[in-house]
Coordinates of C-alpha atoms in Angstrom, one line a residue:
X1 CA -11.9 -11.8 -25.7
X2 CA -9.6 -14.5 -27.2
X3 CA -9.5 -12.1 -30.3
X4 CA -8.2 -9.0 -28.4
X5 CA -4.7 -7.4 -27.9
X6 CA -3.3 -6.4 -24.5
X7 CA -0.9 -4.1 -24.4
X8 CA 1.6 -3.1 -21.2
X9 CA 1.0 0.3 -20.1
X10 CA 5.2 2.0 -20.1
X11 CA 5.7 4.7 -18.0
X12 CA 6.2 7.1 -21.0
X13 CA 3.4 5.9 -22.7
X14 CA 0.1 6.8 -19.8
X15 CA 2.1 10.6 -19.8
X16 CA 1.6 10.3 -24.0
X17 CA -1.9 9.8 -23.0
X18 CA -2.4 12.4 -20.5
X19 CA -0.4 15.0 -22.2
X20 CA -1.6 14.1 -25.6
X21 CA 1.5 15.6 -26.9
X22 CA 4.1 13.0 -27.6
X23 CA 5.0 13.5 -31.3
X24 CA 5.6 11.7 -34.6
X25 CA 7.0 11.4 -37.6
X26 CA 4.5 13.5 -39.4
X27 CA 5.4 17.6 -40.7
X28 CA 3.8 19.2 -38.2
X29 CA 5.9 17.4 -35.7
X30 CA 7.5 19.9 -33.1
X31 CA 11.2 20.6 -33.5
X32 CA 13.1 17.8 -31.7
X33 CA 15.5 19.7 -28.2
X34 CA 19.2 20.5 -29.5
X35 CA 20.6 18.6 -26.6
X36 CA 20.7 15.3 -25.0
X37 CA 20.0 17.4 -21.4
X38 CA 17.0 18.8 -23.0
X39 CA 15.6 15.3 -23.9
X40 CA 16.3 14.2 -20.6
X41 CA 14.3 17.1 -19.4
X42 CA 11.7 16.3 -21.4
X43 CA 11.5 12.7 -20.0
X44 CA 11.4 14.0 -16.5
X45 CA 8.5 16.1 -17.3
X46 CA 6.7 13.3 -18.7
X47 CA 7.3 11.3 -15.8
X48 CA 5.5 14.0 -13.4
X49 CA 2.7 13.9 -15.4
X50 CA 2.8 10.0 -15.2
X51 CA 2.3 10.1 -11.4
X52 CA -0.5 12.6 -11.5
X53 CA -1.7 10.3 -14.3
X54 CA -1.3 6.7 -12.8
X55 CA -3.2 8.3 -9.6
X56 CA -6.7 9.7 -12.1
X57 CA -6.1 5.9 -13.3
X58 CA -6.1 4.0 -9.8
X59 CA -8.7 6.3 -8.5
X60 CA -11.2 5.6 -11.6
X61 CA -10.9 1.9 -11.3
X62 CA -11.3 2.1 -7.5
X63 CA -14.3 4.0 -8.0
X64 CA -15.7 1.7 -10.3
X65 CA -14.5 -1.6 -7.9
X66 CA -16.4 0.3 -5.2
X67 CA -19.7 0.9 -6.7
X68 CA -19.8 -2.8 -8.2
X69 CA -19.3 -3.7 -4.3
X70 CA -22.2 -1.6 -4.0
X71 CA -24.0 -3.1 -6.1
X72 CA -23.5 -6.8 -5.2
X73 CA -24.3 -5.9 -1.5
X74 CA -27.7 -4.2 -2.5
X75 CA -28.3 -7.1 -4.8
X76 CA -28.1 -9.5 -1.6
X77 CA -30.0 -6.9 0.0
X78 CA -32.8 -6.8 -2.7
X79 CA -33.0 -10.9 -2.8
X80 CA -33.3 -11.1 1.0
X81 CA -35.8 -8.6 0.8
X82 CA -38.0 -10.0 -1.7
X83 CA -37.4 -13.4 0.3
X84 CA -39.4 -11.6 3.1
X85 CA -41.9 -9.7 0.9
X86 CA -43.0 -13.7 -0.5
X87 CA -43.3 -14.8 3.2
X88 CA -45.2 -11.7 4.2
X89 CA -47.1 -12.1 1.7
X90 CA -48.0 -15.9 2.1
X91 CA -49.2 -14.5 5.6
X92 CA -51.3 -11.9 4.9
X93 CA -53.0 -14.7 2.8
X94 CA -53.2 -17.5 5.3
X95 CA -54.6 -15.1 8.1
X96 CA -57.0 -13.4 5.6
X97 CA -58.0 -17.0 5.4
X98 CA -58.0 -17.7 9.1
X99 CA -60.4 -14.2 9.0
X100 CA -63.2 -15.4 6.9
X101 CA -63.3 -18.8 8.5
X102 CA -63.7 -17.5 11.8
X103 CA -66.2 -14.8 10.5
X104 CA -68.2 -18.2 9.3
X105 CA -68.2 -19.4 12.4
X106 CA -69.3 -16.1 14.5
X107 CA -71.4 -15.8 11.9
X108 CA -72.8 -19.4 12.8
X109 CA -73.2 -18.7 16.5
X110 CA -75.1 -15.8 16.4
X111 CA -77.6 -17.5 14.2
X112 CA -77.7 -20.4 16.2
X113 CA -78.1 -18.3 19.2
X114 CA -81.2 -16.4 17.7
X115 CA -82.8 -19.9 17.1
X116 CA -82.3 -21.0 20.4
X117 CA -83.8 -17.8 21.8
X118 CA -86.9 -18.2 19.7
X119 CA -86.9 -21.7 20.8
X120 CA -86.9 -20.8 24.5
X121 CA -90.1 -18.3 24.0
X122 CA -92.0 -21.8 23.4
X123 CA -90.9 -23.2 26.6
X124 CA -88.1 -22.5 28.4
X125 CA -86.8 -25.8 29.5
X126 CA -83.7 -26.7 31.6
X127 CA -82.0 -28.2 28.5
X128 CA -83.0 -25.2 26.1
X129 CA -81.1 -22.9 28.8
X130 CA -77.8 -24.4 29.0
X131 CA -77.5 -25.0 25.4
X132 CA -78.1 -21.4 24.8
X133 CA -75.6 -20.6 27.6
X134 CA -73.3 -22.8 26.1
X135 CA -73.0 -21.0 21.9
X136 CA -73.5 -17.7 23.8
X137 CA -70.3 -18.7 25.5
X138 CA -68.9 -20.0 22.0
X139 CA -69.7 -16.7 20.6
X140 CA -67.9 -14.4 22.9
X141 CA -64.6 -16.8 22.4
X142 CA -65.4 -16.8 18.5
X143 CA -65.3 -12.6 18.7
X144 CA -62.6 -12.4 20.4
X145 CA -60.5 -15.3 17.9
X146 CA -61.6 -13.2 15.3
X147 CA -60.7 -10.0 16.7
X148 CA -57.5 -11.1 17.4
X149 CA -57.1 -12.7 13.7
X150 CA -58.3 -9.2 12.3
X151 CA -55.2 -7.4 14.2
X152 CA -52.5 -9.9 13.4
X153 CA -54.2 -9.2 9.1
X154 CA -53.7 -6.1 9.8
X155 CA -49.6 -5.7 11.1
X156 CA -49.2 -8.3 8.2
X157 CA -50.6 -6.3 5.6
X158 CA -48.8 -3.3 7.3
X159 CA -45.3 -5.4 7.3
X160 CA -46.2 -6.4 3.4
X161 CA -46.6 -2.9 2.8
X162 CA -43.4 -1.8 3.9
X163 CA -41.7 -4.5 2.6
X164 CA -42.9 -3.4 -1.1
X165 CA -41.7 -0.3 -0.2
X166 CA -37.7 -1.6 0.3
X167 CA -37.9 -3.5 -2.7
X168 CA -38.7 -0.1 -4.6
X169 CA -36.2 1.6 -3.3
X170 CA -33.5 -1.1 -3.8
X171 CA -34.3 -1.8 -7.0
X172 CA -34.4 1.7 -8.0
X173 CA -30.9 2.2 -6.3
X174 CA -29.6 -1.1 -8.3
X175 CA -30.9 0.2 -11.5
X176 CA -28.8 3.1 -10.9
X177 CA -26.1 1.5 -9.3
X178 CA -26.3 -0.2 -13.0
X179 CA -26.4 2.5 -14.9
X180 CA -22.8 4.3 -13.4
X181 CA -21.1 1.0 -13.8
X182 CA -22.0 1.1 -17.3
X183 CA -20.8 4.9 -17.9
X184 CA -17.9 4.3 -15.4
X185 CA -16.9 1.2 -17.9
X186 CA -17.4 3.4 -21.2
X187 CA -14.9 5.8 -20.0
X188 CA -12.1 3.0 -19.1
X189 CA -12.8 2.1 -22.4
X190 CA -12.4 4.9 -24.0
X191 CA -8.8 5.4 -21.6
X192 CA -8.0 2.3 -22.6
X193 CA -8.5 3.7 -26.5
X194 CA -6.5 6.3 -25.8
X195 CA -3.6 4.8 -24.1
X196 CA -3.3 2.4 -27.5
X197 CA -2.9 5.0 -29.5
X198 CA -0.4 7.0 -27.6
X199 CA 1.7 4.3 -27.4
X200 CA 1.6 3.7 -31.0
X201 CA 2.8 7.5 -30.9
X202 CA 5.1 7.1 -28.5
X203 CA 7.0 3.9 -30.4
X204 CA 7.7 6.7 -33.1
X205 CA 8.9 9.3 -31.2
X206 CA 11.0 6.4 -29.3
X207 CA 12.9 5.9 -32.8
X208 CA 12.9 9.4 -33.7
X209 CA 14.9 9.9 -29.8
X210 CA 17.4 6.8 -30.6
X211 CA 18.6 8.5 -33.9
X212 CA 18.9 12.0 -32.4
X213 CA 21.6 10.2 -30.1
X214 CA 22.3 7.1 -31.2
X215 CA 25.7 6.4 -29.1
X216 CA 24.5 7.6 -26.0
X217 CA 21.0 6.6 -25.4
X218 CA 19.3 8.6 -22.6
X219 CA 19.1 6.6 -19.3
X220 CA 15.6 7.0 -17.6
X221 CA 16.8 5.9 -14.4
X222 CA 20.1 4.2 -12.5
X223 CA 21.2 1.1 -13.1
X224 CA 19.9 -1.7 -10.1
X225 CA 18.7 -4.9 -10.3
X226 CA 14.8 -5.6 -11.1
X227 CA 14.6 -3.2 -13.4
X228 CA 12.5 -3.9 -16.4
X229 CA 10.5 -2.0 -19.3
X230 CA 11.2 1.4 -19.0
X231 CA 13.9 1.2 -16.4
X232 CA 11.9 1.7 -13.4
X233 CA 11.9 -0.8 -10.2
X234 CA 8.8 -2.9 -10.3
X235 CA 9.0 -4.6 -7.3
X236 CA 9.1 -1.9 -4.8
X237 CA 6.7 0.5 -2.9
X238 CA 7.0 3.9 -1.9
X239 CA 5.1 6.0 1.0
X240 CA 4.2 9.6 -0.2
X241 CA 2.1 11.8 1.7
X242 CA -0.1 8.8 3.3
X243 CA -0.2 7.3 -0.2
X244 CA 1.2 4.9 -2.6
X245 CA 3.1 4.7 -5.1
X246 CA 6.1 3.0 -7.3
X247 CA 6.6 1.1 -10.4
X248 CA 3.6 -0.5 -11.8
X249 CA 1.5 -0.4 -8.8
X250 CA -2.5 -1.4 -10.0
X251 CA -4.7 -1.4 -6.8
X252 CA -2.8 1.1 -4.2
X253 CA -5.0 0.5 -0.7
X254 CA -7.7 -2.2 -0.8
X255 CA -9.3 -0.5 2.5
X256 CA -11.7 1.5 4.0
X257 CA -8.6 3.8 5.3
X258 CA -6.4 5.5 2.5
X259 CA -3.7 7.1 5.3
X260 CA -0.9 4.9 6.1
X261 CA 1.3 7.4 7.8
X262 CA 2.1 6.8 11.9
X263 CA 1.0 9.6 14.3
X264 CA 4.2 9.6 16.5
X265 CA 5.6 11.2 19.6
X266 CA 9.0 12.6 19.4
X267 CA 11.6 15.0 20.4
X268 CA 10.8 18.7 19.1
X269 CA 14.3 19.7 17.4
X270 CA 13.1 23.6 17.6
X271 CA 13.0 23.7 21.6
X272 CA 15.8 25.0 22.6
X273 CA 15.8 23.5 26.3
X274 CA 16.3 20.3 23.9
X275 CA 13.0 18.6 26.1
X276 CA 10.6 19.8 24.0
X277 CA 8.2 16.9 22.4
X278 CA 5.6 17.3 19.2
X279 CA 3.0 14.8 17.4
X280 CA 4.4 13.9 13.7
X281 CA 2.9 12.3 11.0
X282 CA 5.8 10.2 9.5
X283 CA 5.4 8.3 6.6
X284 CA 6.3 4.6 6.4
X285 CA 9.8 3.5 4.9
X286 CA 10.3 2.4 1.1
X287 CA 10.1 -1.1 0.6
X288 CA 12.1 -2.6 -2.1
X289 CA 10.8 -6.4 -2.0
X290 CA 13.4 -7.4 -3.9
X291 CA 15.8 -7.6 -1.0
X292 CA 13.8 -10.8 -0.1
X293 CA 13.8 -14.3 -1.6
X294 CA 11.1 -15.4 -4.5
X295 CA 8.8 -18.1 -2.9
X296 CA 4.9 -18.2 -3.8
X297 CA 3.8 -20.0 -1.0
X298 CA 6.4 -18.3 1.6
X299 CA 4.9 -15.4 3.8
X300 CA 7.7 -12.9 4.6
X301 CA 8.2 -9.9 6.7
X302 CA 9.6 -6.4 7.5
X303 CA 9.2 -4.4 10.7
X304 CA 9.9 -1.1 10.6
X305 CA 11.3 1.4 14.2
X306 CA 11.5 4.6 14.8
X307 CA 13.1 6.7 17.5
X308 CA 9.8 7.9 19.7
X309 CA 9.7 9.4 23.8
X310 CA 9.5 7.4 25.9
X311 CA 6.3 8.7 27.4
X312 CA 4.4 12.4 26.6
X313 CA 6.7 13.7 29.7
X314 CA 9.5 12.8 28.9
X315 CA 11.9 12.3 25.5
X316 CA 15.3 11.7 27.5
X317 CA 16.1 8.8 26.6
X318 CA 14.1 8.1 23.6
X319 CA 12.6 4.5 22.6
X320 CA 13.5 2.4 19.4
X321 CA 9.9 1.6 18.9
X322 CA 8.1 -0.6 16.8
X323 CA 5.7 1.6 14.3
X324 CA 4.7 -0.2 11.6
X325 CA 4.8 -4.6 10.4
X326 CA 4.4 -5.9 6.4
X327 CA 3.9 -8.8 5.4
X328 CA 4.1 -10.3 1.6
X329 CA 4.4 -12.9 -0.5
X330 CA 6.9 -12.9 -3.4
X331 CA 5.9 -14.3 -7.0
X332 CA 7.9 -14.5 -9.5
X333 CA 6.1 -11.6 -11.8
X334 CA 3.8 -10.4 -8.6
X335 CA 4.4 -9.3 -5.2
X336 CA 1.0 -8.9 -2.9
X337 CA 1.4 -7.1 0.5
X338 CA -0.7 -6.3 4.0
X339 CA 0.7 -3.2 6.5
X340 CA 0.0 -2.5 9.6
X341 CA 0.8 1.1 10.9
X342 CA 0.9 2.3 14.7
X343 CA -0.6 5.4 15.9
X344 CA 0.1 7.6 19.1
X345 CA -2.8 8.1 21.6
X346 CA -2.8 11.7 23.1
X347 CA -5.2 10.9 25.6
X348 CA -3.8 7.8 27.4
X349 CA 0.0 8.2 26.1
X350 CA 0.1 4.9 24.5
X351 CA 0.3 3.1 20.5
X352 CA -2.0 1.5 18.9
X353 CA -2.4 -0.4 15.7
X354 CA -4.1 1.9 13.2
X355 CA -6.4 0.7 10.1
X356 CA -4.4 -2.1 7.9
X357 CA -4.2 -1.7 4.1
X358 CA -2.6 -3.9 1.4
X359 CA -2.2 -4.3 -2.2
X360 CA -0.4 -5.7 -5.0
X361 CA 2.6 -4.9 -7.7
X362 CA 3.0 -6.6 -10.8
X363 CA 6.0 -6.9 -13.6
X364 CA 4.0 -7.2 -16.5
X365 CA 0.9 -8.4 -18.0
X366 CA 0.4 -11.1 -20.4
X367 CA 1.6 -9.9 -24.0
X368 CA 0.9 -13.3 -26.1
X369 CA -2.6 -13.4 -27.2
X370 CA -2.0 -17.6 -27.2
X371 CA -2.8 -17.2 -23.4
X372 CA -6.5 -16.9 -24.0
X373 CA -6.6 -20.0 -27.1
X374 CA -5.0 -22.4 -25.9
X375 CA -4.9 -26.5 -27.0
X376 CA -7.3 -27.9 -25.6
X377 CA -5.5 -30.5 -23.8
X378 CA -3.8 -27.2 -21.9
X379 CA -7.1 -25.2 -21.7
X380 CA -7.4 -25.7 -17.6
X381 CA -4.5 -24.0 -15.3
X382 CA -5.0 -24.5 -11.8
X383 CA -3.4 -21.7 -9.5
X384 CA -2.1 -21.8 -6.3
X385 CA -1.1 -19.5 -3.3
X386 CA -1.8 -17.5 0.0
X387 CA -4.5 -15.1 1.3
X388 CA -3.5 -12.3 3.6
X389 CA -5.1 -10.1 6.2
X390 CA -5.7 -8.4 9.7
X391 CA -8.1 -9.0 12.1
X392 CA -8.9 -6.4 14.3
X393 CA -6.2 -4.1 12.4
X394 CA -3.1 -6.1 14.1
X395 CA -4.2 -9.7 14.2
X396 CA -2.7 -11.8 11.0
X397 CA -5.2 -13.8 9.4
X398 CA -4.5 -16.3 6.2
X399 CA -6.1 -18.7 4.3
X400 CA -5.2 -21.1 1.0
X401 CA -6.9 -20.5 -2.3
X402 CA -7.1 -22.8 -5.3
X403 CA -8.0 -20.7 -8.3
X404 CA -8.8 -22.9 -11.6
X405 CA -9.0 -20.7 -15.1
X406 CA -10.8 -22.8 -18.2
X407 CA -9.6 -20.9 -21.0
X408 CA -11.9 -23.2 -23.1
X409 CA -14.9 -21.8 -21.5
X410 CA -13.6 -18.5 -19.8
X411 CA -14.3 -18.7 -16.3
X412 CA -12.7 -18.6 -13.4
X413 CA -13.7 -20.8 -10.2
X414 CA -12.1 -21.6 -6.3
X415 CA -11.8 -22.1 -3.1
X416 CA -10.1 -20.8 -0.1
X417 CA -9.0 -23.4 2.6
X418 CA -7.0 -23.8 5.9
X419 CA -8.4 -20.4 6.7
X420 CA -7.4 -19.3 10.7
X421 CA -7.2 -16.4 12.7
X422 CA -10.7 -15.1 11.1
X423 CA -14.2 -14.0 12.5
X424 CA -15.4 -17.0 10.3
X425 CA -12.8 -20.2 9.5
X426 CA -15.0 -21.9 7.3
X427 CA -13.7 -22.5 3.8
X428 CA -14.5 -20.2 1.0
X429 CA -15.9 -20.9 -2.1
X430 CA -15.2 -19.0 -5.4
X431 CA -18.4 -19.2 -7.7
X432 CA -17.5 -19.2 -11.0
X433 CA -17.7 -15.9 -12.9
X434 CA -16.5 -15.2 -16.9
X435 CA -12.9 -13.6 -17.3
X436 CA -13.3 -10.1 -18.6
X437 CA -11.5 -7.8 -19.2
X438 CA -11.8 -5.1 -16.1
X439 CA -9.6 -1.9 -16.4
X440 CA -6.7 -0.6 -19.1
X441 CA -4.9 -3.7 -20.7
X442 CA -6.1 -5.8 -17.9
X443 CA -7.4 -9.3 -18.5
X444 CA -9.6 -10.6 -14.9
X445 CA -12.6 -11.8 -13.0
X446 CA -15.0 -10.3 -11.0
X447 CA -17.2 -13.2 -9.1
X448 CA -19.1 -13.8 -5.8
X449 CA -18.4 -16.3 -2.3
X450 CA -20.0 -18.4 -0.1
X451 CA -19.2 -19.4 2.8
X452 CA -18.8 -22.9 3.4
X453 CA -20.1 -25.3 0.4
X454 CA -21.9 -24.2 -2.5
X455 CA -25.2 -23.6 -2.5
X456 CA -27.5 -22.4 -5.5
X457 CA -30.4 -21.5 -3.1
X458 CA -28.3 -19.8 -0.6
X459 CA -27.2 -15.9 -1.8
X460 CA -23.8 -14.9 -2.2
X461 CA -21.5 -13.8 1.4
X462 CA -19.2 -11.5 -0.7
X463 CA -16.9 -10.8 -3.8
X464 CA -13.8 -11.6 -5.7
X465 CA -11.9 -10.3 -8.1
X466 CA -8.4 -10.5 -9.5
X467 CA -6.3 -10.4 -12.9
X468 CA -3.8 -12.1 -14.5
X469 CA -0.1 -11.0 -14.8
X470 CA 2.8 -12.7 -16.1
X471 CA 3.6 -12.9 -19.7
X472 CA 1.9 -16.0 -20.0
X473 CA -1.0 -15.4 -17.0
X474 CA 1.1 -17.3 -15.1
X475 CA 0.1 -15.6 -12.0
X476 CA -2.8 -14.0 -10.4
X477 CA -3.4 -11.8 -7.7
X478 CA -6.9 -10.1 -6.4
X479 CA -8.7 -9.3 -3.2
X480 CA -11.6 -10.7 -1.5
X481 CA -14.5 -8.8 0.3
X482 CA -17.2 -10.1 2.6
X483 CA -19.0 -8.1 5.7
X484 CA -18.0 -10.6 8.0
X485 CA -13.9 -10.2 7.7
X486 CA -13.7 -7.0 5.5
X487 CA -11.2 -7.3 2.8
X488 CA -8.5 -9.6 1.9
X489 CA -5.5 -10.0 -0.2
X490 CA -4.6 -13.0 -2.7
X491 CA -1.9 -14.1 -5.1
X492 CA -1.3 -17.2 -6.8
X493 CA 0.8 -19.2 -9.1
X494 CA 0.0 -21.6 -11.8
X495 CA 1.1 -25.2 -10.9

């Protein structure tokens, strides 16, 4: 990995990829526009393409993110399952055990009682009679033991049965789960392939551009603060149509909800008695994040109102209500956030929270290929920061995670402390797993948790994963999964 080149994906350059039409410097080369407007137009074209683009791209490494999660839960599922097959298994031996020896011993009695009757045709004496009362007695309780020893054999052997059965099935389903991973991964690759070389396309026609107008450079977007690359505003979000999108935006909506648009109750503008009322899907407000101070270990705010009726009767006067709460943490090349939307209830005329979703932005990834060989002396970075999430979709849970990157050995290990306002409190630990390299010009880690401390014999509680960002990896950010609290998001800075 230490050997590879990253690359920074520009806007212009994922629509050279889609399009597969930026040109160069080459004869056949398409005539270059006449104006400065049509170059402009041009751009903007490009730039449609982008979004449709960067959505193909977000949805392919969300698909691939989901059916690794897949594939780590059936894994625990497999191990837990052969865990039970071994016991079963131990059991159907000791009771086919407990079977034969108590076979033995009917088998004992009944010959003992066929002495004791020939022994009683030679005289049939007070002591000969209660001895044979007594095994014939013995017997009966022996038949039933073993009766009863046969039965509990057979729901055993039954249970084993089954249990064989599961593992079948599970490894069968992680074998394939396997299998579209691997393909899923070849065709990131083969993106990733592609994106390299429109970009070295897209460097030429860059040139070729800058001599057409060489005094008046075309301008890609307005001028604003934390603007960077290709002009557009990195740190920044904005709500279209229930989605995401906005500057270099990786992992849209880490949930099991996509939607974040509020279902609100408000005044009908087309009822001309002015009291009519109609449901509205509204989508959220931008959020520039800018606006709001730079401080890793700071968790910040916005709340966002709307004008709603006051009750599905009545819209006269209307309430300023609360609809929707983020909350994010500002790094200096990173910004990782957690919404929480409201929703109207038709049937009892009240709000409430809807699903919570969160995500992260990013200004760059790293460019130097030093990051990944570094001295030796310098070859561990510890990282710190903040995990964020909701509990019960309104409830704001957190944590503290220690992330340490060996660059020597290229892995990536952790924990997550002072956890509070989860279903489970207890720390978190972050097994190490290798840094790969998980999507287009992304360097990362994908791991597993535990609960608690570590334990080799215990299996896994959930997953991690994460990359680095930064131009020097001097930040991370990432999301953590586990059945118990759902998903949760991370950032961190190196110390």
């Amino acid at each position: 990995m230490k050997q590879k080149t990253f690359f920074q994906l520009s806007t212009i350059t994922l629509a050279c990829a889609a399009l597969m039409a930026c040109s160069s410097s080459s004869s056949d080369s398409p005539a270059k526009p006449s104006s400065e407007a049509q170059l402009q137009q041009q751009l903007d074209n490009a730039k449609t393409k982008l979004a449709k683009v960067k959505q193909q791209l977000s949805v392919a490494q969300a698909d691939v993110n989901q059916h690794q999660q897949s594939l780590t839960q059936t894994s625990q599922q497999l191990t837990q399952t052969k865990q039970q097959l071994t016991k079963a298994q131990s059991d159907v031996k000791q009771l086919a055990d407990t079977v034969s020896a108590k076979k033995a011993e009917v088998s004992r009695l009944t010959q003992e009682m066929a002495e004791l009757v020939e022994v009683q045709k030679l005289g049939n004496s007070n002591d000969i009679q209660q001895k044979l009362s007594q095994t014939q007695q013995a017997l009966v309780k022996a038949n039933s033991s073993l009766s009863e020893a046969q039965n509990q054999l057979t729901n055993a052997e039954k249970q084993s049965a089954s249990l064989k059965g599961t593992v079948a099935e599970l490894e069968s389903k992680k074998k394939s789960l396997s299998t579209q991973i691997t393909q899923k991964q070849t065709q990131l690759s083969q993106l990733t392939a592609q994106v390299k070389a429109a970009e070295q396309t897209l460097d030429k026609e860059k040139s070729q551009l800058k001599q057409l107008t060489p005094d008046n450079p075309i301008v890609e977007a307005h001028t604003e603060e934390n603007y960077m690359g290709d002009r557009y505003k990195w740190r920044s979000i904005k709500f279209i149509g229930g989605g995401i999108d906005q500057g270099s935006i990786v992992k849209n909506i880490t949930s099991k909800d996509y939607s974040v648009m509020s279902y609100l109750l408000v005044p009908d503008p087309a009822d001309p008695t002015g009291t009519g009322i109609k449901m509205e899907f509204r989508d959220l407000a931008d959020i520039d994040f800018s606006q709001y101070p730079v401080n890793p270990q700071q968790i910040q705010s916005q709340e966002q109102f709307a004008q709603t009726c006051a009750s599905k009767v009545a819209c006269n006067p209307t309430v300023n209500r609360k609809i929707a709460e983020v909350r994010f943490v500002n790094q200096t090349y990173s910004t990782y956030f957690i919404y929480s939307d409201m929703e109207y209830r038709y049937y009892d005329g009240k709000y409430y929270p809807d699903a919570s979703s969160m995500g992260y932005i990013f200004k760059e990834l790293p460019q130097d290929n030093n990051v990944w060989a570094r001295p030796s002396d310098q070859a561990i970075v510890t990282y710190q920061g903040r995990t964020l999430s909701y509990v019960d979709k309104n409830t704001l849970a957190q944590g503290d995670i220690t992330l340490k990157a060996n660059f020597a050995d290229n892995t990536v290990s952790g924990t997550v402390t002072n956890r509070r306002g989860y279903k489970n409190n207890q720390d978190i630990v972050l097994l190490t797993t290798p840094i790969l390299q998980p999507g287009i010009g992304k360097i990362g880690f994908a791991g597993q948790i535990q609960y608690g401390s570590y334990d080799q014999n215990r299996e896994a509680d959930g997953s991690y994963d994460g990359i680095f960002v930064g131009p020097k990896a001097e930040e991370v950010v990432g999301t953590i999964f586990s059945g118990v609290d759902g998903h949760r998001i991370f950032g961190a800075s190196s110390q």
